[in-house]
Tab-separated table of C-alpha atoms in Angstrom:
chain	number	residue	atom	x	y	z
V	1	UNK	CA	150.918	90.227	111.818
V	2	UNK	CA	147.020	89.606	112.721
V	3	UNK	CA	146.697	86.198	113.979
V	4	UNK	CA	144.208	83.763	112.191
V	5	UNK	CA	141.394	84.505	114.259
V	6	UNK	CA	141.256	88.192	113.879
V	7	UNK	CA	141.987	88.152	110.188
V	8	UNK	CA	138.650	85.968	110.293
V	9	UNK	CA	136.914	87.932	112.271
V	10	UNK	CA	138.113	90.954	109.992
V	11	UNK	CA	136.389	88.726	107.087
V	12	UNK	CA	133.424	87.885	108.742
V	13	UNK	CA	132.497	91.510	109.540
V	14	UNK	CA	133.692	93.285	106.476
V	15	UNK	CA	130.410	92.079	104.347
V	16	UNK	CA	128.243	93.271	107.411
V	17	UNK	CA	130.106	96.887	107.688
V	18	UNK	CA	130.098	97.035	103.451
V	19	UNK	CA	126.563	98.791	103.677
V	20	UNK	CA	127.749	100.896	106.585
V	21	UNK	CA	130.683	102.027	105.273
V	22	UNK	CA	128.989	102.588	101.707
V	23	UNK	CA	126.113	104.606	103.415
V	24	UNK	CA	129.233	106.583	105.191
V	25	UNK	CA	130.821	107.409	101.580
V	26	UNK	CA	127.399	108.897	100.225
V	27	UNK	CA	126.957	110.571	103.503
V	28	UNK	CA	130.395	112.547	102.227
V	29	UNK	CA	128.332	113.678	98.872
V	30	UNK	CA	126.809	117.060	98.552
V	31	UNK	CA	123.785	118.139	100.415
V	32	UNK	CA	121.126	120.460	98.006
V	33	UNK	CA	118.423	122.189	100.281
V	34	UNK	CA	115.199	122.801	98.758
V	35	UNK	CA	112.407	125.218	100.218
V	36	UNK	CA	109.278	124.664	99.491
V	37	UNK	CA	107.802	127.924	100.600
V	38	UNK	CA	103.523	127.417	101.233
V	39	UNK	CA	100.817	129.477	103.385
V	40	UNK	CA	99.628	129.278	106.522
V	41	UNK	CA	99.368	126.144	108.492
V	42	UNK	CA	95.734	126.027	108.783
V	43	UNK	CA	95.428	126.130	104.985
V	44	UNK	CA	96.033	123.176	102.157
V	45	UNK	CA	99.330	124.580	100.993
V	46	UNK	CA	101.078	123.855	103.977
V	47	UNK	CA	99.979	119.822	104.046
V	48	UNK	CA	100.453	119.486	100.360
V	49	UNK	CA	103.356	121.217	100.936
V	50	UNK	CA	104.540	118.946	103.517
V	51	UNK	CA	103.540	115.548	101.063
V	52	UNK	CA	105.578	116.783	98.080
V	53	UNK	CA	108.828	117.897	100.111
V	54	UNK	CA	109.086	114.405	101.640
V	55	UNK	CA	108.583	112.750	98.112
V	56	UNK	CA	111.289	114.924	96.278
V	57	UNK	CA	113.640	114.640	99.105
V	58	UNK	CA	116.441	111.766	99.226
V	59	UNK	CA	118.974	112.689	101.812
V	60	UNK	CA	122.796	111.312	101.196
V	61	UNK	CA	122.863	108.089	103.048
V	62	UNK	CA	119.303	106.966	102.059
V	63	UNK	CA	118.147	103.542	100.716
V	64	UNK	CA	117.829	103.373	97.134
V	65	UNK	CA	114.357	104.186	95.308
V	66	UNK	CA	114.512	100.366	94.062
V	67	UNK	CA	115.726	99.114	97.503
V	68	UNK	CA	112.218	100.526	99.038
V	69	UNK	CA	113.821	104.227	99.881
V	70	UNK	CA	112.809	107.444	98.757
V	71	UNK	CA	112.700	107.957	95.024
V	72	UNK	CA	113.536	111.619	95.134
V	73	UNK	CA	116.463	113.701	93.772
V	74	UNK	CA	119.467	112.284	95.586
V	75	UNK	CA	121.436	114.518	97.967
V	76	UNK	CA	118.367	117.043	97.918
V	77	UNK	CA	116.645	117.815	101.457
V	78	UNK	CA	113.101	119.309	100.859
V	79	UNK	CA	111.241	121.473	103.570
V	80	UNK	CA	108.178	123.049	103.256
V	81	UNK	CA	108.060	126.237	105.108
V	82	UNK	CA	104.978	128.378	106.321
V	83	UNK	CA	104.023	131.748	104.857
V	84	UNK	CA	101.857	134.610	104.882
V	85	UNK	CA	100.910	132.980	100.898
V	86	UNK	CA	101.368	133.964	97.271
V	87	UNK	CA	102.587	137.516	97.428
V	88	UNK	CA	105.295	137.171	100.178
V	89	UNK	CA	105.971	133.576	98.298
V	90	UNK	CA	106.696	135.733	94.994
V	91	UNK	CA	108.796	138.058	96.875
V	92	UNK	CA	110.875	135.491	98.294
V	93	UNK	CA	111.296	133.359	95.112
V	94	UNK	CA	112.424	136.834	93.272
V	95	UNK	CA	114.934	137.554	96.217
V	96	UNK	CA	116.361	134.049	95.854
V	97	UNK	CA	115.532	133.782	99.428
V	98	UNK	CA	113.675	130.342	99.003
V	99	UNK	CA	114.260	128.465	95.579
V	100	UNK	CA	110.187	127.752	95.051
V	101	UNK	CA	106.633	128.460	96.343
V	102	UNK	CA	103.168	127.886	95.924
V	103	UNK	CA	101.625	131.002	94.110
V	104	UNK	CA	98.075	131.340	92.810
V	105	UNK	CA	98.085	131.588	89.479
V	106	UNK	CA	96.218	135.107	89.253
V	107	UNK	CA	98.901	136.506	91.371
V	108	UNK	CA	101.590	134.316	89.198
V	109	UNK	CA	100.500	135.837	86.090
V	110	UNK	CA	100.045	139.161	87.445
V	111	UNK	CA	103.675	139.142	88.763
V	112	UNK	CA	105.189	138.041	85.534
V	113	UNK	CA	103.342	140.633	83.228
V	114	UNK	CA	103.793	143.577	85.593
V	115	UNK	CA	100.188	144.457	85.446
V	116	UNK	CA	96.969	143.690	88.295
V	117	UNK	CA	98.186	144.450	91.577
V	118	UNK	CA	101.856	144.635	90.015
V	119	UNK	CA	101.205	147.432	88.022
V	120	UNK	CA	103.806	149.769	88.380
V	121	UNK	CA	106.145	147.568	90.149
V	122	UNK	CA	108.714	145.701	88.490
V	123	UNK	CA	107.808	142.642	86.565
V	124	UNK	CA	108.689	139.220	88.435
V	125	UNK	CA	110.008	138.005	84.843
V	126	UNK	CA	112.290	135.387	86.010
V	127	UNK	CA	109.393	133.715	87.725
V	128	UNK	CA	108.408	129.747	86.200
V	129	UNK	CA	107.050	127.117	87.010
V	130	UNK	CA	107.295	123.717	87.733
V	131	UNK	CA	103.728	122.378	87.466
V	132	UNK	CA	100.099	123.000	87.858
V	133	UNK	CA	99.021	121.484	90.857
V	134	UNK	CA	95.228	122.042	91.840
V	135	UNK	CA	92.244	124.181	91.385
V	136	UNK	CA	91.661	126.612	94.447
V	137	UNK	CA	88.049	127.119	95.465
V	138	UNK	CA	86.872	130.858	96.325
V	139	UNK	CA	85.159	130.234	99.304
V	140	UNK	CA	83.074	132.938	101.352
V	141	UNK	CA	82.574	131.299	104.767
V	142	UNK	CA	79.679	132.394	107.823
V	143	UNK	CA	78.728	131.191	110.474
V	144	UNK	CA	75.241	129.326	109.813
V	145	UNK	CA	71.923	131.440	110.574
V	146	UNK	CA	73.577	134.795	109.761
V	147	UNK	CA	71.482	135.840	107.196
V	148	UNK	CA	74.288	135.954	104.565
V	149	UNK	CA	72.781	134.662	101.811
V	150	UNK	CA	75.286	136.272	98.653
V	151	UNK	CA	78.349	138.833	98.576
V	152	UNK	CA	75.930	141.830	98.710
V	153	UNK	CA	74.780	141.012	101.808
V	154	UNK	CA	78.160	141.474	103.203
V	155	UNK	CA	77.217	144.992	103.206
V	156	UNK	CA	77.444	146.783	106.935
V	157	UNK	CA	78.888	143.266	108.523
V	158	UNK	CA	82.781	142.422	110.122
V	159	UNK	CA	84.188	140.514	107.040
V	160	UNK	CA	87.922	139.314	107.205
V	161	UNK	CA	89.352	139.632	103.495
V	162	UNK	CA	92.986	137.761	104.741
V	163	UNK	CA	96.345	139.281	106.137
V	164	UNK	CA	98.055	141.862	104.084
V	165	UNK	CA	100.645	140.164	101.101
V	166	UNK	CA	98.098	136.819	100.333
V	167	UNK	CA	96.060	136.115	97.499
V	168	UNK	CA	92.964	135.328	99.039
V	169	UNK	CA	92.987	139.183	99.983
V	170	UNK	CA	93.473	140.115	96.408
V	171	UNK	CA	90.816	137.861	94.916
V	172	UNK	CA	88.575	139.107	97.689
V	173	UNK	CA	88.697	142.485	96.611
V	174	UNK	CA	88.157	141.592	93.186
V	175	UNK	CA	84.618	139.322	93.964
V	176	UNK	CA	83.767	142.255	95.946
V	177	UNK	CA	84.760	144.730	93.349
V	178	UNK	CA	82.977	143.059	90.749
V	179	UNK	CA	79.179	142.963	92.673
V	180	UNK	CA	80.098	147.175	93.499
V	181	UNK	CA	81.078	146.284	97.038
V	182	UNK	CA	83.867	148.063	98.349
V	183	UNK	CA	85.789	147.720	101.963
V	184	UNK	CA	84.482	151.301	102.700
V	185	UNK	CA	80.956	149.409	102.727
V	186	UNK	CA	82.340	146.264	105.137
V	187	UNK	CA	83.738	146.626	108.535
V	188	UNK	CA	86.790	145.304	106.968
V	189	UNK	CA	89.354	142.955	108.702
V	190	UNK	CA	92.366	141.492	107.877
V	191	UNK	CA	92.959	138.847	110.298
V	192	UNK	CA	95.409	135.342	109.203
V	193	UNK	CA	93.962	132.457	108.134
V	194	UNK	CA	95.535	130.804	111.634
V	195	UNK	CA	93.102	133.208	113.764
V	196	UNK	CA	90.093	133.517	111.454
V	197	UNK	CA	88.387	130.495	112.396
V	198	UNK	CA	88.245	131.578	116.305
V	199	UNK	CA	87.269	134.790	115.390
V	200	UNK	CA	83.755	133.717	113.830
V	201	UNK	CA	83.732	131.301	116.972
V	202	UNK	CA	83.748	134.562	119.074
V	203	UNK	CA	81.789	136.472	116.972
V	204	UNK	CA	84.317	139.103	115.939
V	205	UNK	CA	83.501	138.508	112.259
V	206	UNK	CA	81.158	137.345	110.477
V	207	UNK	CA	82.330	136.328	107.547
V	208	UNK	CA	85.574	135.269	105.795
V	209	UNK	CA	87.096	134.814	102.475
V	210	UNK	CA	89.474	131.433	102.203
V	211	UNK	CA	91.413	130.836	98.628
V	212	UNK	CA	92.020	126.930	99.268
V	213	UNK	CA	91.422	123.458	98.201
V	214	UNK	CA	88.330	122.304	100.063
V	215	UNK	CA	88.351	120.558	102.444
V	216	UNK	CA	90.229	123.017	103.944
V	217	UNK	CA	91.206	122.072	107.728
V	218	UNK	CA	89.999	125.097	109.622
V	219	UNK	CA	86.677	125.375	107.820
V	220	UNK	CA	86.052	121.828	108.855
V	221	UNK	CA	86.421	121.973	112.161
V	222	UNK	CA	84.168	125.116	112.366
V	223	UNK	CA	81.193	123.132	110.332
V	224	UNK	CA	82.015	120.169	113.351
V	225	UNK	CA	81.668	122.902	115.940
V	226	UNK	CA	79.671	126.374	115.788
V	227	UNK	CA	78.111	125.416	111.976
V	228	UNK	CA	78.551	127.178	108.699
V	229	UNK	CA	76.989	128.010	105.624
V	230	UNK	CA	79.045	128.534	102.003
V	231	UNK	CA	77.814	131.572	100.374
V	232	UNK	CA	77.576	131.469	96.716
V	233	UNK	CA	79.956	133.448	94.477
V	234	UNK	CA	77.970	133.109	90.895
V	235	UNK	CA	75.512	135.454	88.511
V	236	UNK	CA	76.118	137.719	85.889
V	237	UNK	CA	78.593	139.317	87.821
V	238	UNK	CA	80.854	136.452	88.196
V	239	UNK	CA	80.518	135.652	84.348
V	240	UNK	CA	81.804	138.532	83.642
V	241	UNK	CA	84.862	138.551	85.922
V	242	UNK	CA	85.685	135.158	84.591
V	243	UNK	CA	85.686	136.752	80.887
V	244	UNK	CA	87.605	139.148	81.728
V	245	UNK	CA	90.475	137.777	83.841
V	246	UNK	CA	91.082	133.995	82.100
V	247	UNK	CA	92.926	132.786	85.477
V	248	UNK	CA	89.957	132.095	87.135
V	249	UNK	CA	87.150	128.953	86.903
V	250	UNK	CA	83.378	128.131	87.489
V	251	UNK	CA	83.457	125.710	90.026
V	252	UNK	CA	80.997	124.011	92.629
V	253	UNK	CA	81.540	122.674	96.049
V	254	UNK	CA	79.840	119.872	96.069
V	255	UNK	CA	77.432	118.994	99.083
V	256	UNK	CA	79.023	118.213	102.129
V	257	UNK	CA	82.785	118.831	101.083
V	258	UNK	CA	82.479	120.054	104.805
V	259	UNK	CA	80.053	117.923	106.830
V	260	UNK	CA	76.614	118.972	106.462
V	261	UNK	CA	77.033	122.134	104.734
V	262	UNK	CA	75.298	122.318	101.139
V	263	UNK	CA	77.133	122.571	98.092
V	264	UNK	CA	77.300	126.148	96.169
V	265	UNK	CA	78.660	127.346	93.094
V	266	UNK	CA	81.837	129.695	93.257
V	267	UNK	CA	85.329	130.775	91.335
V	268	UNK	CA	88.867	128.995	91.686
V	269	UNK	CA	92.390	129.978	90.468
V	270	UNK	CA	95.157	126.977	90.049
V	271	UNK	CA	97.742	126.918	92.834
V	272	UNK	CA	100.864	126.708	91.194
V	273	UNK	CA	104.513	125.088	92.207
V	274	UNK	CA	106.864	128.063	91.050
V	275	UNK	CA	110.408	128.746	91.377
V	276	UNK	CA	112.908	131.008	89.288
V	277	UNK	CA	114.664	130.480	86.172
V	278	UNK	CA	117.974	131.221	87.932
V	279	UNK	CA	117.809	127.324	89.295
V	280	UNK	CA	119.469	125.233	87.296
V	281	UNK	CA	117.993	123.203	84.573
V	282	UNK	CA	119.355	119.646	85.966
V	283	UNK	CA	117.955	120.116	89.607
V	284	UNK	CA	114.257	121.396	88.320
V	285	UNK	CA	114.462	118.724	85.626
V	286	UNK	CA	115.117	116.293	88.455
V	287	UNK	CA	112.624	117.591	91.384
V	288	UNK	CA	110.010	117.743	88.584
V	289	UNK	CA	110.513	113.618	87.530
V	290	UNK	CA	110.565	113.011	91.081
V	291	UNK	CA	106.938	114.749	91.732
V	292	UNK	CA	105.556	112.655	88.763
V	293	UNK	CA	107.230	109.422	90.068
V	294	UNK	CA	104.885	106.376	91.250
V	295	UNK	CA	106.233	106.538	94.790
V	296	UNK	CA	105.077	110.310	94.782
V	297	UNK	CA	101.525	109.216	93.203
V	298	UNK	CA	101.050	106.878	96.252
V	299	UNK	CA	102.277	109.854	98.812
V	300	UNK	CA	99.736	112.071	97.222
V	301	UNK	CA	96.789	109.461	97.236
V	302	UNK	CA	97.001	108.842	100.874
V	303	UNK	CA	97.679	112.060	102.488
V	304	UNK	CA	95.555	115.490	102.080
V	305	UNK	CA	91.796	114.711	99.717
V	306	UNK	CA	93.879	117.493	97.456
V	307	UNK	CA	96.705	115.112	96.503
V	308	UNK	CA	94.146	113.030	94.510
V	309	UNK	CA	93.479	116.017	91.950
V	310	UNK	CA	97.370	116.761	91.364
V	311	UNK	CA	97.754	114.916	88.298
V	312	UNK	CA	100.527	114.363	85.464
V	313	UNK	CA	97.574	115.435	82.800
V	314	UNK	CA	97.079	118.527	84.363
V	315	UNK	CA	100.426	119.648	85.036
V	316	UNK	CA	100.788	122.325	82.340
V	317	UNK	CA	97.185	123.989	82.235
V	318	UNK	CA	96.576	126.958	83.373
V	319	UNK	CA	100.237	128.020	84.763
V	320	UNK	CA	99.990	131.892	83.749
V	321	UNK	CA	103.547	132.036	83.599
V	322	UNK	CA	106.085	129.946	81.385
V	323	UNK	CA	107.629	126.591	82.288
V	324	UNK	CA	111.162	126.537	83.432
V	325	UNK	CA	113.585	124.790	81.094
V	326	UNK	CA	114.087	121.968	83.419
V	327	UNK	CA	110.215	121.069	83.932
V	328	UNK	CA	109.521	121.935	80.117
V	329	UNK	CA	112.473	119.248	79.232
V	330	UNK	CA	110.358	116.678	81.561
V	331	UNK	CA	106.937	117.587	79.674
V	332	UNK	CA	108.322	117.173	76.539
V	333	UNK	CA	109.392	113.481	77.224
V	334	UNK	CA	106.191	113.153	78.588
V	335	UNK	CA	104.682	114.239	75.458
V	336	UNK	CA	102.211	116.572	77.557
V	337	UNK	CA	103.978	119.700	75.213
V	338	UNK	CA	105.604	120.017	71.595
């Protein structure tokens, strides 16, 4: 039999070792992972990326959202993970080797439908998504002084169109396409967004095409360093592309998005959150109410300038490809759809 000073020494510490031992219990519950496949690291999918996995995330043992913890889905461990971008993102979503992705929505679309650069290839038609995040600015990048004054001029010079598998390379082909440049008439390079920036340091292009939200990382630091200029993407031509493939925007890039580099006007596609109608309703349901939650408002706010533009009002325009039932069930309450 304990003697009196133990047994109140056992009553003492059990209200200390209560939170412990209830932390221990939920420790016991089930852990869901969550990829949040993105793009390269240089880009703005891999930062936003990196924001929205740490605000849907709530690993078994955390503090309660009302307690000051995270207010994501509890039990689920978010990562964002780097990739070569839309296509390969696509790929792995439709292999059920990551359970979501950011995906332009041109590529989205495309992928759904079975028609663009899927044409011929079997249609992605379990692809949804979860929400609309933010527009994603065309931008044709050289280094200042080099006489590149619109897409024509690109013409006989070393542009980098983006790796093999990425949207920027398709929507590069199609600005190019649409003025009657073709790679034949470039000295074409594919080079990754991680290695383009030292390559117009050095000279071994010229030129690059970036599918991003400004301000993207690696074209700041080269306007800090060697200088740029932002080539316009506009004209009849441009109108025309826009009429005939809905996905994409006007847009302008306002004066000194990158530090004193002037503003031009260009095209953007919507970068999309997407994932596959195989995961269950509950868990999207849940991951989407945890991107909209106040806590995840004040995550996006503070981190990456493109946080501020991913907003509730915005979440279901200009998706190309249907909601999943979970993120639909959240919009509805929300009143954002019938």
């Amino acid at each position: 039999m304990p003697s009196r000073r133990s047994a109140l020494a056992g009553a003492a510490f059990l209200p200390l070792a209560a939170p412990l031992f209830s932390r221990l219990a939920h420790a016991q519950q089930d852990i869901t992972f969550f990829r949040i496949l993105t793009g390269g690291t240089v880009g703005t999918y891999f930062p936003i990326g990196g924001l929205i996995a740490n605000a849907i995330s709530n690993p078994p043992g955390s503090r309660p959202c009302n307690e000051g913890g995270s207010c994501g889905v509890p039990g689920l461990v978010a990562t964002s993970v780097a990739s070569n971008g839309s296509v390969a993102n696509v790929a792995a979503i439709a292999a059920g080797t990551a359970q979501s992705g950011f995906v332009q929505s041109d590529i989205a679309h495309w992928a759904y439908n079975g028609t663009g650069i899927y044409q011929g290839r079997p249609k992605v038609d379990g692809l949804r998504a979860i929400a609309n995040l933010y527009p994603e600015s065309i931008q044709l990048v050289v280094r200042k002084g080099s006489g590149i004054k619109s897409v024509p001029d690109l013409r006989g010079r070393k542009v980098s169109l983006d790796e093999p598998g990425s949207g920027t390379l398709v929507d590069a082909r199609l600005i190019l396409s649409a003025f009657g440049v073709s790679e034949k008439d470039l000295k074409a390079e594919y080079f990754r967004a991680q290695q383009v920036a030292d390559s117009l340091k050095d000279g071994t292009v010229d030129a690059f095409f970036s599918v991003s939200g400004w301000p993207q990382s690696a074209v700041a630091d080269l306007a800090a360093t060697v200088g740029i200029e932002l080539v316009p993407i506009a004209g009849p031509q441009v109108d025309a592309l826009v009429s005939q493939f809905p996905f994409f925007s006007i847009e302008e890039i306002p004066d000194n998005a990158y530090r004193g580099v002037a503003g031009v006007r260009t095209v953007s596609v919507h970068a999309i959150w997407a994932t596959s109608s195989k995961q269950g309703e509950e868990l999207i349901y849940k991951v989407t109410a945890a991107l909209w939650n106040p806590a995840t408002r004040k995550l996006l706010d503070s981190g990456h300038a493109k946080g501020r533009e991913i907003r509730l009002e915005t979440a279901t325009t200009g998706l190309g490809i249907p909601l999943h039932a979970g993120a639909e069930k959240f919009y509805k309450e929300q009143g954002l759809i019938k």
